[in-house]
Each structure stands twice: as structure tokens, then as C-alpha cells.
């Protein structure tokens, strides 16, 4: 019984499982069908949208063409209708003129004139009405056609501007390329000429001296004040000639030498083989090291008064020193050990500008001393002038006092008696009393500017004006 029940349960379970699997398969099949149907509907919708978009574009294009054609047709029709109306007006005018001519034979002169005025007025009203209608139709057509014409003109202008800009850009680019090619060819030619010229030792030496001169000029040093070129000095019983001696404030001097060999560097530039180029660069570094040894052995500081224990070795171009340092990085240390300072144009300019600044400060100090001396001399002369001025003030006041005494005595002794005599004779009094001077000469108000003698005179002051006495 249990086995039959279990068998029945197993059979139902198997049927349920089979039915479940069947429903799952049916669901998956329905899902695939729905996905396929969705894809088909999506594709159809996309195609339908593209067709609608294409149809809309075509419809807009057709409508635009139709509007343009309609505008042209309306304009032509209106022009034709206006022409027909004009012909009709002319015919009406002719007919009215004929009628007027016919009626004029039958009517009196007054009636004829009135009829003519009425006919003219009617013709004018008709002509004005037709003209207004024609202008309205032309305006309507113009409003339809003008936007299209403006769009076409705008597109045409943009295309023209784009073509013009492209042509100008191409022309400018072509000109720039041609200029660059010419500059490159000229630079190559000048470089070859310079390298060829620098092969000669005399030319190399002169070029180094010229570079040294340019560096000195760029630093603002003046030839007859701050440095001396090609000045011979006695070294170990023989005359040697440094390229430049820089004079420093206080009687100090710095020797500069520019006789640097760089033929190896030029040969390395022209070498096509890397091995040969490396050999020539090594030789270039070796030449610089040897020149350092030679300069150190000359010991200019023992022969040139006021020279510190070093000499400046001027390298005319930065690449010369850079190439040598690449091959021999210890060149600077080797030069320092032999009291040689390696200088390129940039470092020498900085050194010379420093010296020039010291000279400038020295000149400013000298000018300040001259100003101080001039001020002391001016103060001394002001003191002398003040002393004379004080003496003059005293003498003037003494003279004024003597004059006032004389005037008082004259007034009391002679003028009063003369007036009394004139009164007795009954004649006018022509005699005036002498004038008394009351203003005294003012002594100098700044005695501290004058000498001690002037200060003493100023402290004494001017004598008081005496009252008139007998």
C-alpha cells in the first residue's frame, strides 16, 4: 500500500516536474518570441521614423520649392494682371476720351468742362486704387520671396568668405615656408663660412678678441677707464701680452686671456663618423686642459701689480665649454687648482658688470666728496661775504647818524634863522627843513653762516641813531 502510494506520489511529482519544465520551456519560447517581436517592432519603428524623417525632409524641400515656385508664379501673375489692368486703363482712358470727344460736340462749353473734370477725377481714383492693389500684391510676394533670397545670399557669403580665408591661409603658409627655407639656407651658408674662417689660428684669435670686446661693451665698461687691451707685461724675463686687464677700484687689476683653442670642436662638428667625432671632442677637452696649465704657469699675479692670485680664461662661446665638460667634467677643479677661472660670455658679463658697479660707486663717492668740498668752500665764502656785509651795515648806520646830526644842527642854526629873516622881509619861505633818516641798515640775520669775526660784528649790532645835537 505504501509502495503504491509512493509510486503514485513519484509519478505525480514527475508529472509536475515535466509540466514545470514544459511551462518553463514555453515561457522561454514566449520570451524569445517577444524579444524577436520587440526587435522587429523596434526595427520597424526605426525604419518608419527614418521614412517619416525622409518624407518630412522631402516634404519640406517640396514645400520650399513649391513656395518659391508659387512666389514666382504669383509675381508673374500679378505683373501680368497689372499689365492687363494697365492696358484696360489705357483702353478706358481712350474710351472716355472718345466719349468725351463725342459729348463735347453736343454739350455746351461749361458742361464740357465739368464732364472733363469728372472724367479726370474718375480716372485718377481708378488709377490710385489699381496702384494700391498692385503695391499690396507685390509686397505680399516680396514677403514670401525675401527670406529665401536672404538665406541664399547668406549661404553664398559664407562660402565666399570661407574660400577667401582658405586662400589667404594657404598663401601665408606658403610664404612662411619659403621664408623658413631661405633663412635655413642662409644660416647654413653663414655657418659654413664661419667654420671655414675659424680654421686659421689668426682668425680664431682675432674672433676671440672680438667676442671679448663685445662682452666688454655689453657689460658697459669704458675702454679708457675700466680696461686695457693688448697690454704687454714682463713674465720671467720675457714680454707677454694678455688680451685684457680689468682695472678695479683701489689699484687692483684682473688679467683676462681669450687665446682658447677650439679647432677640435670645429672638426667634431664636421665629422660624419661618430668615432671621429668622439676623438675630436676628446682632443678639444685636452686642448682646454693644456691651455689651463699654460695660463697657470705664466703666473700673471707675480708680474702685474695689484693682481690677485688668479687669471680669467675667457671661452668665446658656451658650447665650446659645454662640449669640453662633457668629455672632462673635472676641468673646473683642475683650473681652480692652477688659479685659473674659466669664464664664458655670460659669466664674464656678470663679472665685468660687478666691476663696473664698483667703479660707479667709486665715482659717486668722488662726486659726493667734491660736493662736500664745494659746500665747505661756499660756506667759507658766505662767511667772508657776511663779514663784509656787517662792516658795510655799521658804516652805513654811522654815516646816517652823522647825517642826522648835521641835519639837526642845520635846522636849528640856519633854517630857523633864515625863516625868521624871510618873515621880516615879507617874502615866501622857500627853505625846507632837512629830512631826518629814521631807517637803519639791517645787519645779517643768519650770523651762524658767517665767520667768527662776522658773528662778533653781528652781535655788536649797528649803532643807534643819535638824536640831533648841536
mmCIF file of N, CA and C in Angstrom, residues 385-450:
data_model
loop_
_atom_site.group_PDB
_atom_site.id
_atom_site.type_symbol
_atom_site.label_atom_id
_atom_site.label_comp_id
_atom_site.label_asym_id
_atom_site.label_seq_id
_atom_site.Cartn_x
_atom_site.Cartn_y
_atom_site.Cartn_z
ATOM 1 N N UNK A 385 81.716 137.000 2.953
ATOM 2 C CA UNK A 385 80.740 137.971 2.462
ATOM 3 C C UNK A 385 79.925 138.562 3.605
ATOM 4 N N UNK A 386 79.539 137.730 4.587
ATOM 5 C CA UNK A 386 78.775 138.226 5.726
ATOM 6 C C UNK A 386 79.571 139.213 6.563
ATOM 7 N N UNK A 387 80.877 138.928 6.698
ATOM 8 C CA UNK A 387 81.726 139.865 7.444
ATOM 9 C C UNK A 387 81.751 141.232 6.767
ATOM 10 N N UNK A 388 81.953 141.206 5.438
ATOM 11 C CA UNK A 388 81.949 142.482 4.712
ATOM 12 C C UNK A 388 80.588 143.170 4.816
ATOM 13 N N UNK A 389 79.507 142.374 4.759
ATOM 14 C CA UNK A 389 78.168 142.957 4.833
ATOM 15 C C UNK A 389 77.923 143.595 6.196
ATOM 16 N N UNK A 390 78.416 142.951 7.263
ATOM 17 C CA UNK A 390 78.249 143.514 8.606
ATOM 18 C C UNK A 390 79.000 144.837 8.746
ATOM 19 N N UNK A 391 80.242 144.854 8.219
ATOM 20 C CA UNK A 391 81.017 146.100 8.252
ATOM 21 C C UNK A 391 80.314 147.203 7.482
ATOM 22 N N UNK A 392 79.789 146.846 6.305
ATOM 23 C CA UNK A 392 79.088 147.840 5.496
ATOM 24 C C UNK A 392 77.865 148.368 6.225
ATOM 25 N N UNK A 393 77.125 147.461 6.921
ATOM 26 C CA UNK A 393 75.945 147.892 7.679
ATOM 27 C C UNK A 393 76.328 148.884 8.775
ATOM 28 N N UNK A 394 77.441 148.606 9.474
ATOM 29 C CA UNK A 394 77.883 149.519 10.532
ATOM 30 C C UNK A 394 78.277 150.872 9.956
ATOM 31 N N UNK A 395 79.012 150.853 8.831
ATOM 32 C CA UNK A 395 79.441 152.110 8.227
ATOM 33 C C UNK A 395 78.244 152.925 7.747
ATOM 34 N N UNK A 396 77.258 152.225 7.141
ATOM 35 C CA UNK A 396 76.061 152.941 6.679
ATOM 36 C C UNK A 396 75.351 153.601 7.853
ATOM 37 N N UNK A 397 75.191 152.864 8.964
ATOM 38 C CA UNK A 397 74.497 153.425 10.123
ATOM 39 C C UNK A 397 75.286 154.592 10.732
ATOM 40 N N UNK A 398 76.637 154.490 10.731
ATOM 41 C CA UNK A 398 77.440 155.610 11.218
ATOM 42 C C UNK A 398 77.255 156.836 10.332
ATOM 43 N N UNK A 399 77.221 156.592 9.001
ATOM 44 C CA UNK A 399 77.020 157.711 8.072
ATOM 45 C C UNK A 399 75.656 158.352 8.286
ATOM 46 N N UNK A 400 74.618 157.493 8.478
ATOM 47 C CA UNK A 400 73.261 158.016 8.705
ATOM 48 C C UNK A 400 73.213 158.830 9.996
ATOM 49 N N UNK A 401 73.889 158.350 11.048
ATOM 50 C CA UNK A 401 73.897 159.096 12.316
ATOM 51 C C UNK A 401 74.570 160.458 12.148
ATOM 52 N N UNK A 402 75.697 160.482 11.416
ATOM 53 C CA UNK A 402 76.386 161.757 11.173
ATOM 54 C C UNK A 402 75.516 162.700 10.353
ATOM 55 N N UNK A 403 74.806 162.126 9.361
ATOM 56 C CA UNK A 403 73.919 162.956 8.538
ATOM 57 C C UNK A 403 72.800 163.537 9.388
ATOM 58 N N UNK A 404 72.187 162.712 10.250
ATOM 59 C CA UNK A 404 71.085 163.208 11.086
ATOM 60 C C UNK A 404 71.571 164.319 12.030
ATOM 61 N N UNK A 405 72.790 164.157 12.555
ATOM 62 C CA UNK A 405 73.330 165.206 13.436
ATOM 63 C C UNK A 405 73.544 166.506 12.667
ATOM 64 N N UNK A 406 74.084 166.375 11.446
ATOM 65 C CA UNK A 406 74.290 167.562 10.617
ATOM 66 C C UNK A 406 72.961 168.222 10.260
ATOM 67 N N UNK A 407 71.930 167.388 9.907
ATOM 68 C CA UNK A 407 70.623 167.933 9.532
ATOM 69 C C UNK A 407 69.971 168.649 10.714
ATOM 70 N N UNK A 408 70.100 168.089 11.945
ATOM 71 C CA UNK A 408 69.512 168.731 13.117
ATOM 72 C C UNK A 408 70.177 170.072 13.419
ATOM 73 N N UNK A 409 71.489 170.068 13.308
ATOM 74 C CA UNK A 409 72.210 171.314 13.558
ATOM 75 C C UNK A 409 71.874 172.360 12.512
ATOM 76 N N UNK A 410 71.753 171.905 11.236
ATOM 77 C CA UNK A 410 71.404 172.838 10.168
ATOM 78 C C UNK A 410 70.027 173.433 10.403
ATOM 79 N N UNK A 411 69.081 172.600 10.837
ATOM 80 C CA UNK A 411 67.709 173.081 11.039
ATOM 81 C C UNK A 411 67.662 174.103 12.179
ATOM 82 N N UNK A 412 68.411 173.859 13.250
ATOM 83 C CA UNK A 412 68.358 174.764 14.396
ATOM 84 C C UNK A 412 69.189 176.037 14.158
ATOM 85 N N UNK A 413 70.308 175.868 13.485
ATOM 86 C CA UNK A 413 71.237 177.003 13.380
ATOM 87 C C UNK A 413 70.927 177.908 12.203
ATOM 88 N N UNK A 414 70.592 177.363 11.069
ATOM 89 C CA UNK A 414 70.448 178.162 9.864
ATOM 90 C C UNK A 414 69.010 178.281 9.396
ATOM 91 N N UNK A 415 68.305 177.159 9.293
ATOM 92 C CA UNK A 415 66.967 177.176 8.685
ATOM 93 C C UNK A 415 66.015 178.019 9.530
ATOM 94 N N UNK A 416 66.062 177.867 10.852
ATOM 95 C CA UNK A 416 65.148 178.634 11.714
ATOM 96 C C UNK A 416 65.433 180.133 11.585
ATOM 97 N N UNK A 417 66.727 180.507 11.564
ATOM 98 C CA UNK A 417 67.100 181.909 11.428
ATOM 99 C C UNK A 417 66.710 182.449 10.062
ATOM 100 N N UNK A 418 66.876 181.625 9.013
ATOM 101 C CA UNK A 418 66.514 182.061 7.660
ATOM 102 C C UNK A 418 65.011 182.269 7.562
ATOM 103 N N UNK A 419 64.215 181.445 8.191
ATOM 104 C CA UNK A 419 62.756 181.620 8.162
ATOM 105 C C UNK A 419 62.358 182.913 8.893
ATOM 106 N N UNK A 420 63.033 183.155 10.000
ATOM 107 C CA UNK A 420 62.713 184.388 10.730
ATOM 108 C C UNK A 420 63.052 185.605 9.869
ATOM 109 N N UNK A 421 64.161 185.557 9.132
ATOM 110 C CA UNK A 421 64.560 186.645 8.251
ATOM 111 C C UNK A 421 63.569 186.814 7.104
ATOM 112 N N UNK A 422 63.081 185.708 6.561
ATOM 113 C CA UNK A 422 62.089 185.783 5.480
ATOM 114 C C UNK A 422 60.794 186.388 5.983
ATOM 115 N N UNK A 423 60.426 186.091 7.235
ATOM 116 C CA UNK A 423 59.199 186.652 7.787
ATOM 117 C C UNK A 423 59.306 188.160 7.971
ATOM 118 N N UNK A 424 60.483 188.629 8.337
ATOM 119 C CA UNK A 424 60.666 190.057 8.499
ATOM 120 C C UNK A 424 60.622 190.774 7.161
ATOM 121 N N UNK A 425 61.101 190.164 6.091
ATOM 122 C CA UNK A 425 61.128 190.765 4.767
ATOM 123 C C UNK A 425 59.784 190.631 4.053
ATOM 124 N N UNK A 426 58.886 189.779 4.591
ATOM 125 C CA UNK A 426 57.575 189.600 3.957
ATOM 126 C C UNK A 426 57.625 188.817 2.662
ATOM 127 N N UNK A 427 58.569 187.904 2.536
ATOM 128 C CA UNK A 427 58.682 187.069 1.324
ATOM 129 C C UNK A 427 58.311 185.639 1.683
ATOM 130 N N UNK A 428 57.879 184.862 0.675
ATOM 131 C CA UNK A 428 57.545 183.450 0.985
ATOM 132 C C UNK A 428 58.749 182.691 1.518
ATOM 133 N N UNK A 429 58.456 181.623 2.295
ATOM 134 C CA UNK A 429 59.527 180.819 2.902
ATOM 135 C C UNK A 429 59.914 179.700 1.929
ATOM 136 N N UNK A 430 61.039 179.864 1.197
ATOM 137 C CA UNK A 430 61.427 178.828 0.233
ATOM 138 C C UNK A 430 62.277 177.732 0.848
ATOM 139 N N UNK A 431 62.642 177.889 2.090
ATOM 140 C CA UNK A 431 63.593 176.942 2.688
ATOM 141 C C UNK A 431 62.816 175.840 3.400
ATOM 142 N N UNK A 432 63.135 174.579 3.044
ATOM 143 C CA UNK A 432 62.535 173.419 3.721
ATOM 144 C C UNK A 432 63.499 172.870 4.753
ATOM 145 N N UNK A 433 62.952 172.344 5.801
ATOM 146 C CA UNK A 433 63.784 171.733 6.841
ATOM 147 C C UNK A 433 64.418 170.457 6.296
ATOM 148 N N UNK A 434 65.680 170.191 6.588
ATOM 149 C CA UNK A 434 66.322 168.951 6.114
ATOM 150 C C UNK A 434 65.626 167.711 6.681
ATOM 151 N N UNK A 435 65.547 166.645 5.874
ATOM 152 C CA UNK A 435 64.850 165.403 6.261
ATOM 153 C C UNK A 435 65.756 164.541 7.136
ATOM 154 N N UNK A 436 65.183 164.050 8.201
ATOM 155 C CA UNK A 436 65.896 163.143 9.103
ATOM 156 C C UNK A 436 65.671 161.700 8.630
ATOM 157 N N UNK A 437 66.739 160.908 8.468
ATOM 158 C CA UNK A 437 66.632 159.490 8.054
ATOM 159 C C UNK A 437 66.416 158.641 9.295
ATOM 160 N N UNK A 438 65.277 157.947 9.344
ATOM 161 C CA UNK A 438 64.937 157.127 10.510
ATOM 162 C C UNK A 438 65.200 155.636 10.289
ATOM 163 N N UNK A 439 65.383 155.214 9.030
ATOM 164 C CA UNK A 439 65.589 153.787 8.738
ATOM 165 C C UNK A 439 67.058 153.449 8.861
ATOM 166 N N UNK A 440 67.364 152.430 9.642
ATOM 167 C CA UNK A 440 68.746 151.993 9.824
ATOM 168 C C UNK A 440 69.030 150.783 8.943
ATOM 169 N N UNK A 441 70.289 150.584 8.595
ATOM 170 C CA UNK A 441 70.696 149.396 7.825
ATOM 171 C C UNK A 441 70.551 148.159 8.696
ATOM 172 N N UNK A 442 69.923 147.089 8.161
ATOM 173 C CA UNK A 442 69.671 145.859 8.920
ATOM 174 C C UNK A 442 70.895 144.960 8.832
ATOM 175 N N UNK A 443 71.473 144.519 9.931
ATOM 176 C CA UNK A 443 72.630 143.611 9.879
ATOM 177 C C UNK A 443 72.189 142.226 9.407
ATOM 178 N N UNK A 444 73.105 141.339 9.018
ATOM 179 C CA UNK A 444 72.751 139.981 8.573
ATOM 180 C C UNK A 444 71.972 139.242 9.647
ATOM 181 N N UNK A 445 70.908 138.496 9.220
ATOM 182 C CA UNK A 445 70.023 137.806 10.154
ATOM 183 C C UNK A 445 70.464 136.371 10.450
ATOM 184 N N UNK A 446 71.459 135.830 9.707
ATOM 185 C CA UNK A 446 71.928 134.461 9.913
ATOM 186 C C UNK A 446 73.422 134.479 10.241
ATOM 187 N N UNK A 447 73.802 134.937 11.390
ATOM 188 C CA UNK A 447 75.235 135.032 11.710
ATOM 189 C C UNK A 447 75.903 133.670 11.771
ATOM 190 N N UNK A 448 75.124 132.551 11.964
ATOM 191 C CA UNK A 448 75.755 131.230 12.049
ATOM 192 C C UNK A 448 76.392 130.810 10.734
ATOM 193 N N UNK A 449 76.021 131.488 9.596
ATOM 194 C CA UNK A 449 76.593 131.150 8.307
ATOM 195 C C UNK A 449 77.939 131.820 8.079
ATOM 196 N N UNK A 450 78.312 132.786 8.932
ATOM 197 C CA UNK A 450 79.479 133.594 8.645
ATOM 198 C C UNK A 450 80.630 133.206 9.570
#
